[in-house]
Amino acid sequence: MMGAISQRLDELLKESVHQRTGRRVTGLAVELVQETVVLRGRTGSYYVKQLAQQGVRDVLPQNPLQNAIVVA
C-alpha cells in the first residue's frame, strides 16, 4: 500500500488523533507510505503535535511514524 490507507483505517486513525488532541490539528491528513504512517496538518503547539502522534500509536503501535504536522 503506497500512500493510500483503507477508508476504515483512515477514519480510525483520524478519530484517535482528534480524540487525543481535542480536534486542535487543522487539515489533518494520514498517509501510509510502505509501513510508515505519515501525519500532516497544522497546530499551535508542540504538545498537541505529540498528542497527535500518541493518537496514531494507540491504533498502530508497531508502525514507524513520521510526524510532519507543522507548528505555527
PDB file of N, CA, C and O in Angstrom:
ATOM      1  N   MET A   1       0.837  -1.182   0.000  1.00  0.00           N
ATOM      2  CA  MET A   1       0.000   0.000   0.000  1.00  0.00           C
ATOM      3  C   MET A   1       0.880   1.243   0.000  1.00  0.00           C
ATOM      4  O   MET A   1       1.529   1.542   0.973  1.00  0.00           O
ATOM      5  N   MET A   2       0.907   1.963  -1.057  1.00  0.00           N
ATOM      6  CA  MET A   2       1.751   3.159  -1.135  1.00  0.00           C
ATOM      7  C   MET A   2       0.864   4.400  -1.110  1.00  0.00           C
ATOM      8  O   MET A   2       0.159   4.674  -2.063  1.00  0.00           O
ATOM      9  N   GLY A   3       0.906   5.123   0.004  1.00  0.00           N
ATOM     10  CA  GLY A   3       0.198   6.392   0.070  1.00  0.00           C
ATOM     11  C   GLY A   3      -1.267   6.298   0.414  1.00  0.00           C
ATOM     12  O   GLY A   3      -1.829   7.247   0.904  1.00  0.00           O
ATOM     13  N   ALA A   4      -1.887   5.163   0.200  1.00  0.00           N
ATOM     14  CA  ALA A   4      -3.322   5.027   0.453  1.00  0.00           C
ATOM     15  C   ALA A   4      -3.542   4.122   1.658  1.00  0.00           C
ATOM     16  O   ALA A   4      -2.813   3.172   1.873  1.00  0.00           O
ATOM     17  N   ILE A   5      -4.552   4.464   2.436  1.00  0.00           N
ATOM     18  CA  ILE A   5      -4.950   3.649   3.570  1.00  0.00           C
ATOM     19  C   ILE A   5      -6.396   3.263   3.341  1.00  0.00           C
ATOM     20  O   ILE A   5      -7.152   4.026   2.741  1.00  0.00           O
ATOM     21  N   SER A   6      -6.787   2.095   3.811  1.00  0.00           N
ATOM     22  CA  SER A   6      -8.195   1.738   3.698  1.00  0.00           C
ATOM     23  C   SER A   6      -9.023   2.824   4.378  1.00  0.00           C
ATOM     24  O   SER A   6      -8.573   3.456   5.343  1.00  0.00           O
ATOM     25  N   GLN A   7     -10.207   3.030   3.891  1.00  0.00           N
ATOM     26  CA  GLN A   7     -11.056   4.097   4.413  1.00  0.00           C
ATOM     27  C   GLN A   7     -11.324   3.893   5.902  1.00  0.00           C
ATOM     28  O   GLN A   7     -11.281   4.844   6.685  1.00  0.00           O
ATOM     29  N   ARG A   8     -11.549   2.663   6.322  1.00  0.00           N
ATOM     30  CA  ARG A   8     -11.842   2.388   7.730  1.00  0.00           C
ATOM     31  C   ARG A   8     -10.633   2.708   8.624  1.00  0.00           C
ATOM     32  O   ARG A   8     -10.782   3.315   9.669  1.00  0.00           O
ATOM     33  N   LEU A   9      -9.439   2.295   8.204  1.00  0.00           N
ATOM     34  CA  LEU A   9      -8.237   2.578   8.977  1.00  0.00           C
ATOM     35  C   LEU A   9      -7.977   4.081   9.016  1.00  0.00           C
ATOM     36  O   LEU A   9      -7.623   4.625  10.064  1.00  0.00           O
ATOM     37  N   ASP A  10      -8.187   4.764   7.908  1.00  0.00           N
ATOM     38  CA  ASP A  10      -8.020   6.215   7.852  1.00  0.00           C
ATOM     39  C   ASP A  10      -8.946   6.894   8.857  1.00  0.00           C
ATOM     40  O   ASP A  10      -8.521   7.754   9.629  1.00  0.00           O
ATOM     41  N   GLU A  11     -10.208   6.485   8.877  1.00  0.00           N
ATOM     42  CA  GLU A  11     -11.180   7.064   9.803  1.00  0.00           C
ATOM     43  C   GLU A  11     -10.795   6.775  11.247  1.00  0.00           C
ATOM     44  O   GLU A  11     -10.890   7.650  12.112  1.00  0.00           O
ATOM     45  N   LEU A  12     -10.343   5.559  11.522  1.00  0.00           N
ATOM     46  CA  LEU A  12      -9.950   5.164  12.866  1.00  0.00           C
ATOM     47  C   LEU A  12      -8.749   5.982  13.357  1.00  0.00           C
ATOM     48  O   LEU A  12      -8.742   6.478  14.491  1.00  0.00           O
ATOM     49  N   LEU A  13      -7.747   6.153  12.502  1.00  0.00           N
ATOM     50  CA  LEU A  13      -6.566   6.936  12.862  1.00  0.00           C
ATOM     51  C   LEU A  13      -6.929   8.401  13.096  1.00  0.00           C
ATOM     52  O   LEU A  13      -6.506   9.007  14.086  1.00  0.00           O
ATOM     53  N   LYS A  14      -7.710   8.976  12.200  1.00  0.00           N
ATOM     54  CA  LYS A  14      -8.103  10.384  12.350  1.00  0.00           C
ATOM     55  C   LYS A  14      -8.924  10.594  13.620  1.00  0.00           C
ATOM     56  O   LYS A  14      -8.718  11.564  14.347  1.00  0.00           O
ATOM     57  N   GLU A  15      -9.845   9.681  13.909  1.00  0.00           N
ATOM     58  CA  GLU A  15     -10.669   9.826  15.105  1.00  0.00           C
ATOM     59  C   GLU A  15      -9.814   9.712  16.366  1.00  0.00           C
ATOM     60  O   GLU A  15     -10.003  10.460  17.325  1.00  0.00           O
ATOM     61  N   SER A  16      -8.854   8.808  16.362  1.00  0.00           N
ATOM     62  CA  SER A  16      -7.960   8.661  17.509  1.00  0.00           C
ATOM     63  C   SER A  16      -7.139   9.935  17.729  1.00  0.00           C
ATOM     64  O   SER A  16      -6.992  10.403  18.863  1.00  0.00           O
ATOM     65  N   VAL A  17      -6.633  10.511  16.639  1.00  0.00           N
ATOM     66  CA  VAL A  17      -5.877  11.768  16.742  1.00  0.00           C
ATOM     67  C   VAL A  17      -6.788  12.894  17.227  1.00  0.00           C
ATOM     68  O   VAL A  17      -6.418  13.660  18.119  1.00  0.00           O
ATOM     69  N   HIS A  18      -7.997  12.977  16.670  1.00  0.00           N
ATOM     70  CA  HIS A  18      -8.934  14.026  17.092  1.00  0.00           C
ATOM     71  C   HIS A  18      -9.272  13.895  18.576  1.00  0.00           C
ATOM     72  O   HIS A  18      -9.337  14.894  19.290  1.00  0.00           O
ATOM     73  N   GLN A  19      -9.473  12.673  19.050  1.00  0.00           N
ATOM     74  CA  GLN A  19      -9.791  12.474  20.463  1.00  0.00           C
ATOM     75  C   GLN A  19      -8.623  12.895  21.350  1.00  0.00           C
ATOM     76  O   GLN A  19      -8.813  13.542  22.370  1.00  0.00           O
ATOM     77  N   ARG A  20      -7.414  12.520  20.959  1.00  0.00           N
ATOM     78  CA  ARG A  20      -6.228  12.867  21.751  1.00  0.00           C
ATOM     79  C   ARG A  20      -5.964  14.370  21.773  1.00  0.00           C
ATOM     80  O   ARG A  20      -5.472  14.892  22.758  1.00  0.00           O
ATOM     81  N   THR A  21      -6.257  15.043  20.673  1.00  0.00           N
ATOM     82  CA  THR A  21      -5.884  16.458  20.543  1.00  0.00           C
ATOM     83  C   THR A  21      -7.045  17.426  20.760  1.00  0.00           C
ATOM     84  O   THR A  21      -6.836  18.637  20.706  1.00  0.00           O
ATOM     85  N   GLY A  22      -8.232  16.925  20.977  1.00  0.00           N
ATOM     86  CA  GLY A  22      -9.379  17.824  21.085  1.00  0.00           C
ATOM     87  C   GLY A  22      -9.633  18.561  19.793  1.00  0.00           C
ATOM     88  O   GLY A  22     -10.072  19.701  19.798  1.00  0.00           O
ATOM     89  N   ARG A  23      -9.320  17.907  18.685  1.00  0.00           N
ATOM     90  CA  ARG A  23      -9.502  18.469  17.329  1.00  0.00           C
ATOM     91  C   ARG A  23      -8.691  19.744  17.100  1.00  0.00           C
ATOM     92  O   ARG A  23      -9.099  20.648  16.375  1.00  0.00           O
ATOM     93  N   ARG A  24      -7.522  19.828  17.733  1.00  0.00           N
ATOM     94  CA  ARG A  24      -6.675  21.017  17.594  1.00  0.00           C
ATOM     95  C   ARG A  24      -5.640  20.886  16.490  1.00  0.00           C
ATOM     96  O   ARG A  24      -4.705  21.692  16.413  1.00  0.00           O
ATOM     97  N   VAL A  25      -5.794  19.893  15.614  1.00  0.00           N
ATOM     98  CA  VAL A  25      -4.950  19.784  14.419  1.00  0.00           C
ATOM     99  C   VAL A  25      -5.850  20.083  13.228  1.00  0.00           C
ATOM    100  O   VAL A  25      -6.828  19.375  12.982  1.00  0.00           O
ATOM    101  N   THR A  26      -5.542  21.156  12.500  1.00  0.00           N
ATOM    102  CA  THR A  26      -6.350  21.503  11.338  1.00  0.00           C
ATOM    103  C   THR A  26      -5.744  20.869  10.094  1.00  0.00           C
ATOM    104  O   THR A  26      -4.526  20.669  10.009  1.00  0.00           O
ATOM    105  N   GLY A  27      -6.595  20.541   9.137  1.00  0.00           N
ATOM    106  CA  GLY A  27      -6.129  19.950   7.891  1.00  0.00           C
ATOM    107  C   GLY A  27      -5.457  18.606   8.089  1.00  0.00           C
ATOM    108  O   GLY A  27      -4.535  18.258   7.347  1.00  0.00           O
ATOM    109  N   LEU A  28      -5.925  17.835   9.069  1.00  0.00           N
ATOM    110  CA  LEU A  28      -5.292  16.553   9.382  1.00  0.00           C
ATOM    111  C   LEU A  28      -5.371  15.596   8.194  1.00  0.00           C
ATOM    112  O   LEU A  28      -6.426  15.380   7.615  1.00  0.00           O
ATOM    113  N   ALA A  29      -4.222  15.046   7.840  1.00  0.00           N
ATOM    114  CA  ALA A  29      -4.141  14.009   6.800  1.00  0.00           C
ATOM    115  C   ALA A  29      -3.242  12.895   7.328  1.00  0.00           C
ATOM    116  O   ALA A  29      -2.248  13.156   8.003  1.00  0.00           O
ATOM    117  N   VAL A  30      -3.624  11.666   7.037  1.00  0.00           N
ATOM    118  CA  VAL A  30      -2.851  10.499   7.446  1.00  0.00           C
ATOM    119  C   VAL A  30      -2.562   9.675   6.204  1.00  0.00           C
ATOM    120  O   VAL A  30      -3.467   9.372   5.431  1.00  0.00           O
ATOM    121  N   GLU A  31      -1.295   9.342   5.997  1.00  0.00           N
ATOM    122  CA  GLU A  31      -0.894   8.520   4.849  1.00  0.00           C
ATOM    123  C   GLU A  31      -0.108   7.326   5.353  1.00  0.00           C
ATOM    124  O   GLU A  31       0.518   7.390   6.404  1.00  0.00           O
ATOM    125  N   LEU A  32      -0.134   6.265   4.588  1.00  0.00           N
ATOM    126  CA  LEU A  32       0.703   5.111   4.868  1.00  0.00           C
ATOM    127  C   LEU A  32       1.644   4.950   3.684  1.00  0.00           C
ATOM    128  O   LEU A  32       1.219   4.701   2.565  1.00  0.00           O
ATOM    129  N   VAL A  33       2.929   5.160   3.930  1.00  0.00           N
ATOM    130  CA  VAL A  33       3.952   5.038   2.890  1.00  0.00           C
ATOM    131  C   VAL A  33       4.794   3.833   3.265  1.00  0.00           C
ATOM    132  O   VAL A  33       5.546   3.883   4.239  1.00  0.00           O
ATOM    133  N   GLN A  34       4.623   2.764   2.496  1.00  0.00           N
ATOM    134  CA  GLN A  34       5.162   1.451   2.849  1.00  0.00           C
ATOM    135  C   GLN A  34       4.595   1.106   4.225  1.00  0.00           C
ATOM    136  O   GLN A  34       3.397   0.988   4.359  1.00  0.00           O
ATOM    137  N   GLU A  35       5.396   0.966   5.233  1.00  0.00           N
ATOM    138  CA  GLU A  35       4.890   0.659   6.578  1.00  0.00           C
ATOM    139  C   GLU A  35       4.811   1.893   7.467  1.00  0.00           C
ATOM    140  O   GLU A  35       4.331   1.821   8.599  1.00  0.00           O
ATOM    141  N   THR A  36       5.278   3.040   6.983  1.00  0.00           N
ATOM    142  CA  THR A  36       5.375   4.245   7.800  1.00  0.00           C
ATOM    143  C   THR A  36       4.093   5.076   7.729  1.00  0.00           C
ATOM    144  O   THR A  36       3.603   5.381   6.650  1.00  0.00           O
ATOM    145  N   VAL A  37       3.582   5.442   8.887  1.00  0.00           N
ATOM    146  CA  VAL A  37       2.430   6.335   8.964  1.00  0.00           C
ATOM    147  C   VAL A  37       2.959   7.764   8.937  1.00  0.00           C
ATOM    148  O   VAL A  37       3.865   8.114   9.691  1.00  0.00           O
ATOM    149  N   VAL A  38       2.398   8.594   8.062  1.00  0.00           N
ATOM    150  CA  VAL A  38       2.808   9.995   7.948  1.00  0.00           C
ATOM    151  C   VAL A  38       1.623  10.874   8.355  1.00  0.00           C
ATOM    152  O   VAL A  38       0.546  10.762   7.780  1.00  0.00           O
ATOM    153  N   LEU A  39       1.858  11.720   9.357  1.00  0.00           N
ATOM    154  CA  LEU A  39       0.849  12.673   9.819  1.00  0.00           C
ATOM    155  C   LEU A  39       1.140  14.043   9.229  1.00  0.00           C
ATOM    156  O   LEU A  39       2.285  14.490   9.253  1.00  0.00           O
ATOM    157  N   ARG A  40       0.101  14.721   8.730  1.00  0.00           N
ATOM    158  CA  ARG A  40       0.248  16.079   8.214  1.00  0.00           C
ATOM    159  C   ARG A  40      -0.894  16.937   8.744  1.00  0.00           C
ATOM    160  O   ARG A  40      -1.971  16.438   9.014  1.00  0.00           O
ATOM    161  N   GLY A  41      -0.639  18.215   8.853  1.00  0.00           N
ATOM    162  CA  GLY A  41      -1.638  19.163   9.324  1.00  0.00           C
ATOM    163  C   GLY A  41      -0.945  20.329   9.993  1.00  0.00           C
ATOM    164  O   GLY A  41       0.271  20.508   9.856  1.00  0.00           O
ATOM    165  N   ARG A  42      -1.721  21.134  10.737  1.00  0.00           N
ATOM    166  CA  ARG A  42      -1.170  22.304  11.445  1.00  0.00           C
ATOM    167  C   ARG A  42      -1.756  22.354  12.844  1.00  0.00           C
ATOM    168  O   ARG A  42      -2.910  22.010  13.052  1.00  0.00           O
ATOM    169  N   THR A  43      -0.946  22.824  13.779  1.00  0.00           N
ATOM    170  CA  THR A  43      -1.411  23.044  15.143  1.00  0.00           C
ATOM    171  C   THR A  43      -0.631  24.194  15.765  1.00  0.00           C
ATOM    172  O   THR A  43       0.362  24.641  15.190  1.00  0.00           O
ATOM    173  N   GLY A  44      -1.075  24.636  16.916  1.00  0.00           N
ATOM    174  CA  GLY A  44      -0.451  25.786  17.555  1.00  0.00           C
ATOM    175  C   GLY A  44       0.602  25.452  18.590  1.00  0.00           C
ATOM    176  O   GLY A  44       1.230  26.357  19.124  1.00  0.00           O
ATOM    177  N   SER A  45       0.791  24.154  18.899  1.00  0.00           N
ATOM    178  CA  SER A  45       1.781  23.824  19.926  1.00  0.00           C
ATOM    179  C   SER A  45       2.433  22.465  19.672  1.00  0.00           C
ATOM    180  O   SER A  45       1.832  21.578  19.070  1.00  0.00           O
ATOM    181  N   TYR A  46       3.648  22.344  20.181  1.00  0.00           N
ATOM    182  CA  TYR A  46       4.362  21.074  20.064  1.00  0.00           C
ATOM    183  C   TYR A  46       3.698  19.997  20.915  1.00  0.00           C
ATOM    184  O   TYR A  46       3.739  18.818  20.579  1.00  0.00           O
ATOM    185  N   TYR A  47       3.072  20.398  22.001  1.00  0.00           N
ATOM    186  CA  TYR A  47       2.365  19.448  22.850  1.00  0.00           C
ATOM    187  C   TYR A  47       1.248  18.758  22.067  1.00  0.00           C
ATOM    188  O   TYR A  47       1.102  17.533  22.115  1.00  0.00           O
ATOM    189  N   VAL A  48       0.464  19.525  21.328  1.00  0.00           N
ATOM    190  CA  VAL A  48      -0.615  18.949  20.518  1.00  0.00           C
ATOM    191  C   VAL A  48      -0.030  18.057  19.424  1.00  0.00           C
ATOM    192  O   VAL A  48      -0.573  16.999  19.124  1.00  0.00           O
ATOM    193  N   LYS A  49       1.088  18.456  18.856  1.00  0.00           N
ATOM    194  CA  LYS A  49       1.765  17.624  17.856  1.00  0.00           C
ATOM    195  C   LYS A  49       2.113  16.261  18.460  1.00  0.00           C
ATOM    196  O   LYS A  49       1.915  15.227  17.826  1.00  0.00           O
ATOM    197  N   GLN A  50       2.606  16.258  19.696  1.00  0.00           N
ATOM    198  CA  GLN A  50       2.931  15.000  20.369  1.00  0.00           C
ATOM    199  C   GLN A  50       1.678  14.192  20.682  1.00  0.00           C
ATOM    200  O   GLN A  50       1.684  12.961  20.579  1.00  0.00           O
ATOM    201  N   LEU A  51       0.603  14.871  21.078  1.00  0.00           N
ATOM    202  CA  LEU A  51      -0.651  14.172  21.334  1.00  0.00           C
ATOM    203  C   LEU A  51      -1.161  13.481  20.068  1.00  0.00           C
ATOM    204  O   LEU A  51      -1.671  12.361  20.129  1.00  0.00           O
ATOM    205  N   ALA A  52      -1.019  14.142  18.928  1.00  0.00           N
ATOM    206  CA  ALA A  52      -1.434  13.557  17.651  1.00  0.00           C
ATOM    207  C   ALA A  52      -0.649  12.279  17.385  1.00  0.00           C
ATOM    208  O   ALA A  52      -1.198  11.267  16.951  1.00  0.00           O
ATOM    209  N   GLN A  53       0.627  12.334  17.656  1.00  0.00           N
ATOM    210  CA  GLN A  53       1.487  11.172  17.468  1.00  0.00           C
ATOM    211  C   GLN A  53       1.015  10.018  18.359  1.00  0.00           C
ATOM    212  O   GLN A  53       0.954   8.863  17.923  1.00  0.00           O
ATOM    213  N   GLN A  54       0.652  10.328  19.586  1.00  0.00           N
ATOM    214  CA  GLN A  54       0.177   9.286  20.501  1.00  0.00           C
ATOM    215  C   GLN A  54      -1.145   8.701  20.014  1.00  0.00           C
ATOM    216  O   GLN A  54      -1.406   7.510  20.203  1.00  0.00           O
ATOM    217  N   GLY A  55      -1.963   9.519  19.370  1.00  0.00           N
ATOM    218  CA  GLY A  55      -3.214   9.017  18.803  1.00  0.00           C
ATOM    219  C   GLY A  55      -2.972   7.926  17.768  1.00  0.00           C
ATOM    220  O   GLY A  55      -3.701   6.941  17.702  1.00  0.00           O
ATOM    221  N   VAL A  56      -1.937   8.099  16.957  1.00  0.00           N
ATOM    222  CA  VAL A  56      -1.576   7.065  15.975  1.00  0.00           C
ATOM    223  C   VAL A  56      -1.046   5.835  16.702  1.00  0.00           C
ATOM    224  O   VAL A  56      -1.399   4.703  16.371  1.00  0.00           O
ATOM    225  N   ARG A  57      -0.221   6.040  17.697  1.00  0.00           N
ATOM    226  CA  ARG A  57       0.359   4.928  18.466  1.00  0.00           C
ATOM    227  C   ARG A  57      -0.728   4.077  19.138  1.00  0.00           C
ATOM    228  O   ARG A  57      -0.563   2.879  19.303  1.00  0.00           O
ATOM    229  N   ASP A  58      -1.837   4.719  19.529  1.00  0.00           N
ATOM    230  CA  ASP A  58      -2.943   3.978  20.131  1.00  0.00           C
ATOM    231  C   ASP A  58      -3.502   2.932  19.173  1.00  0.00           C
ATOM    232  O   ASP A  58      -3.955   1.875  19.588  1.00  0.00           O
ATOM    233  N   VAL A  59      -3.486   3.245  17.884  1.00  0.00           N
ATOM    234  CA  VAL A  59      -4.071   2.360  16.866  1.00  0.00           C
ATOM    235  C   VAL A  59      -3.028   1.451  16.231  1.00  0.00           C
ATOM    236  O   VAL A  59      -3.272   0.257  16.037  1.00  0.00           O
ATOM    237  N   LEU A  60      -1.873   2.004  15.889  1.00  0.00           N
ATOM    238  CA  LEU A  60      -0.802   1.246  15.218  1.00  0.00           C
ATOM    239  C   LEU A  60       0.512   1.393  16.000  1.00  0.00           C
ATOM    240  O   LEU A  60       1.415   2.112  15.580  1.00  0.00           O
ATOM    241  N   PRO A  61       0.634   0.709  17.128  1.00  0.00           N
ATOM    242  CA  PRO A  61       1.802   0.921  17.985  1.00  0.00           C
ATOM    243  C   PRO A  61       3.132   0.454  17.384  1.00  0.00           C
ATOM    244  O   PRO A  61       4.184   0.952  17.767  1.00  0.00           O
ATOM    245  N   GLN A  62       3.103  -0.470  16.435  1.00  0.00           N
ATOM    246  CA  GLN A  62       4.338  -1.038  15.897  1.00  0.00           C
ATOM    247  C   GLN A  62       4.843  -0.344  14.629  1.00  0.00           C
ATOM    248  O   GLN A  62       6.001  -0.525  14.254  1.00  0.00           O
ATOM    249  N   ASN A  63       3.987   0.402  13.966  1.00  0.00           N
ATOM    250  CA  ASN A  63       4.396   1.021  12.699  1.00  0.00           C
ATOM    251  C   ASN A  63       5.320   2.211  12.935  1.00  0.00           C
ATOM    252  O   ASN A  63       5.100   2.995  13.851  1.00  0.00           O
ATOM    253  N   PRO A  64       6.331   2.391  12.068  1.00  0.00           N
ATOM    254  CA  PRO A  64       7.133   3.618  12.122  1.00  0.00           C
ATOM    255  C   PRO A  64       6.215   4.816  11.858  1.00  0.00           C
ATOM    256  O   PRO A  64       5.207   4.709  11.165  1.00  0.00           O
ATOM    257  N   LEU A  65       6.567   5.965  12.421  1.00  0.00           N
ATOM    258  CA  LEU A  65       5.727   7.148  12.320  1.00  0.00           C
ATOM    259  C   LEU A  65       6.575   8.353  11.955  1.00  0.00           C
ATOM    260  O   LEU A  65       7.624   8.587  12.545  1.00  0.00           O
ATOM    261  N   GLN A  66       6.096   9.122  10.978  1.00  0.00           N
ATOM    262  CA  GLN A  66       6.711  10.412  10.639  1.00  0.00           C
ATOM    263  C   GLN A  66       5.675  11.487  10.943  1.00  0.00           C
ATOM    264  O   GLN A  66       4.619  11.523  10.321  1.00  0.00           O
ATOM    265  N   ASN A  67       5.984  12.340  11.891  1.00  0.00           N
ATOM    266  CA  ASN A  67       5.067  13.388  12.283  1.00  0.00           C
ATOM    267  C   ASN A  67       5.455  14.673  11.566  1.00  0.00           C
ATOM    268  O   ASN A  67       6.362  15.381  11.977  1.00  0.00           O
ATOM    269  N   ALA A  68       4.756  14.982  10.476  1.00  0.00           N
ATOM    270  CA  ALA A  68       5.046  16.175   9.679  1.00  0.00           C
ATOM    271  C   ALA A  68       4.045  17.287   9.952  1.00  0.00           C
ATOM    272  O   ALA A  68       3.860  18.182   9.138  1.00  0.00           O
ATOM    273  N   ILE A  69       3.401  17.239  11.120  1.00  0.00           N
ATOM    274  CA  ILE A  69       2.476  18.305  11.498  1.00  0.00           C
ATOM    275  C   ILE A  69       3.281  19.580  11.754  1.00  0.00           C
ATOM    276  O   ILE A  69       4.299  19.559  12.439  1.00  0.00           O
ATOM    277  N   VAL A  70       2.830  20.681  11.176  1.00  0.00           N
ATOM    278  CA  VAL A  70       3.515  21.969  11.289  1.00  0.00           C
ATOM    279  C   VAL A  70       2.980  22.694  12.528  1.00  0.00           C
ATOM    280  O   VAL A  70       1.768  22.783  12.728  1.00  0.00           O
ATOM    281  N   VAL A  71       3.890  23.203  13.335  1.00  0.00           N
ATOM    282  CA  VAL A  71       3.512  24.008  14.496  1.00  0.00           C
ATOM    283  C   VAL A  71       3.712  25.472  14.113  1.00  0.00           C
ATOM    284  O   VAL A  71       4.807  25.887  13.778  1.00  0.00           O
ATOM    285  N   ALA A  72       2.624  26.223  14.149  1.00  0.00           N
ATOM    286  CA  ALA A  72       2.690  27.635  13.751  1.00  0.00           C
ATOM    287  C   ALA A  72       1.839  28.487  14.666  1.00  0.00           C
ATOM    288  O   ALA A  72       0.919  28.034  15.275  1.00  0.00           O
TER     289      ALA A  72
END
